[in-house]
């Protein structure tokens, strides 16, 4: 007997066509030879990394970027041939795997390169990209001296091949360009100090790729948030060079409907009390799914109309105030479109006082990602 899973109707539906379309639109916007690095870290921003990476590669991405060694292993297991770049710091003990499985590492310290000698000989040289910290203040070399020392350490060993150099911007999604321009200036200063230019120079995240000067596309862009159809900021949203399509929608169904009489209450703390006779629907999603309690009061869509989440959100269930008596099994959309209405990732982000990036990342693994 085949074991069925996902009995519960709560699911994240991921539109892979939207992902492909966002990449195709970017392709047309980029200069012809610029490569697309699909950023699929953190389970593809919570969208499901394997399926997203497949769609991205099919749509023209030539490299995958992840944050951690374990994410790289997961990608390599599923994609034997594509170039994979780890954007974060990698511990030395990952070097043998990186060598054997051709994982490209981010490096930013000559000491790290020198300590890697402990792992020689390696089956093959490990490709590395130098990270320049031009103002993000996270990882990277900040001075010409550090860069020179790192470059020489790489050149002095056959264990490593310099394949790329990059930086990351702190304010590319903002209207004020002062800090951004300064980062560009510092990056160019350091790039100019390099004796030879590696194969891939890349500085552009989504915001830079979409709204900044085309010269900053260099050899590749690192396409993250707008691959998923979300905007890096409301400012970038206003000046997008092409329309993008959101890929993530969160859906469930009513599992119970009841009439509440005036004076009766709902949920922990009995925080919601009906002041007239109302219909209440129960949906099987709660804070253990990532719909944290701060989302109480957020609207959902049912029957093409907006309905509010009322009372406290429970661990596994929540209650909504229905516009009328619906049947059990009625579809409920928490994020996405239904009829003429739409609840966006940004609506949730606003309610949660955060950014859209964070929302799909914190929808937990209990919510199955299904693909269309
Ligand atoms: C996450 C990340 C990106 C992608 O950023 P978006 O704003 O989602 O395009 C690019 N580069 C680095 C170094 C990152 O960590």
PDB file of N, CA, C and O in Angstrom, residues 252-257 327-332:
ATOM      1  N   UNK A 252      -5.567  26.601   2.937  1.00  0.00           N
ATOM      2  CA  UNK A 252      -6.111  25.548   3.783  1.00  0.00           C
ATOM      3  C   UNK A 252      -7.611  25.443   3.521  1.00  0.00           C
ATOM      4  O   UNK A 252      -8.098  25.961   2.500  1.00  0.00           O
ATOM      5  N   UNK A 253      -8.313  24.765   4.402  1.00  0.00           N
ATOM      6  CA  UNK A 253      -9.768  24.623   4.278  1.00  0.00           C
ATOM      7  C   UNK A 253     -10.393  24.762   5.658  1.00  0.00           C
ATOM      8  O   UNK A 253      -9.732  24.491   6.667  1.00  0.00           O
ATOM      9  N   UNK A 254     -11.667  25.131   5.665  1.00  0.00           N
ATOM     10  CA  UNK A 254     -12.396  25.124   6.936  1.00  0.00           C
ATOM     11  C   UNK A 254     -12.567  23.671   7.390  1.00  0.00           C
ATOM     12  O   UNK A 254     -12.969  22.820   6.608  1.00  0.00           O
ATOM     13  N   UNK A 255     -12.230  23.409   8.666  1.00  0.00           N
ATOM     14  CA  UNK A 255     -12.454  22.055   9.194  1.00  0.00           C
ATOM     15  C   UNK A 255     -13.648  22.021  10.161  1.00  0.00           C
ATOM     16  O   UNK A 255     -14.099  20.948  10.565  1.00  0.00           O
ATOM     17  N   UNK A 256     -14.139  23.201  10.522  1.00  0.00           N
ATOM     18  CA  UNK A 256     -15.313  23.252  11.400  1.00  0.00           C
ATOM     19  C   UNK A 256     -15.957  24.633  11.264  1.00  0.00           C
ATOM     20  O   UNK A 256     -15.253  25.632  11.110  1.00  0.00           O
ATOM     21  N   UNK A 257     -17.290  24.642  11.290  1.00  0.00           N
ATOM     22  CA  UNK A 257     -18.021  25.919  11.244  1.00  0.00           C
ATOM     23  C   UNK A 257     -19.112  25.862  12.311  1.00  0.00           C
ATOM     24  O   UNK A 257     -19.785  24.847  12.461  1.00  0.00           O
ATOM     25  N   UNK A 327     -19.675  25.758   4.386  1.00  0.00           N
ATOM     26  CA  UNK A 327     -19.546  24.339   4.699  1.00  0.00           C
ATOM     27  C   UNK A 327     -18.110  24.010   5.084  1.00  0.00           C
ATOM     28  O   UNK A 327     -17.174  24.685   4.641  1.00  0.00           O
ATOM     29  N   UNK A 328     -17.979  22.961   5.858  1.00  0.00           N
ATOM     30  CA  UNK A 328     -16.655  22.389   6.097  1.00  0.00           C
ATOM     31  C   UNK A 328     -16.060  22.016   4.735  1.00  0.00           C
ATOM     32  O   UNK A 328     -16.774  21.555   3.848  1.00  0.00           O
ATOM     33  N   UNK A 329     -14.757  22.271   4.556  1.00  0.00           N
ATOM     34  CA  UNK A 329     -14.112  21.967   3.274  1.00  0.00           C
ATOM     35  C   UNK A 329     -13.998  23.187   2.379  1.00  0.00           C
ATOM     36  O   UNK A 329     -13.310  23.147   1.353  1.00  0.00           O
ATOM     37  N   UNK A 330     -14.621  24.309   2.780  1.00  0.00           N
ATOM     38  CA  UNK A 330     -14.525  25.540   1.983  1.00  0.00           C
ATOM     39  C   UNK A 330     -13.053  25.992   1.946  1.00  0.00           C
ATOM     40  O   UNK A 330     -12.398  26.094   2.984  1.00  0.00           O
ATOM     41  N   UNK A 331     -12.521  26.265   0.735  1.00  0.00           N
ATOM     42  CA  UNK A 331     -11.113  26.690   0.640  1.00  0.00           C
ATOM     43  C   UNK A 331     -10.860  28.043   1.315  1.00  0.00           C
ATOM     44  O   UNK A 331     -11.689  28.965   1.211  1.00  0.00           O
ATOM     45  N   UNK A 332      -9.751  28.138   1.993  1.00  0.00           N
ATOM     46  CA  UNK A 332      -9.334  29.382   2.650  1.00  0.00           C
ATOM     47  C   UNK A 332      -7.925  29.714   2.152  1.00  0.00           C
ATOM     48  O   UNK A 332      -7.027  28.868   2.189  1.00  0.00           O
TER      49      UNK A 332
END
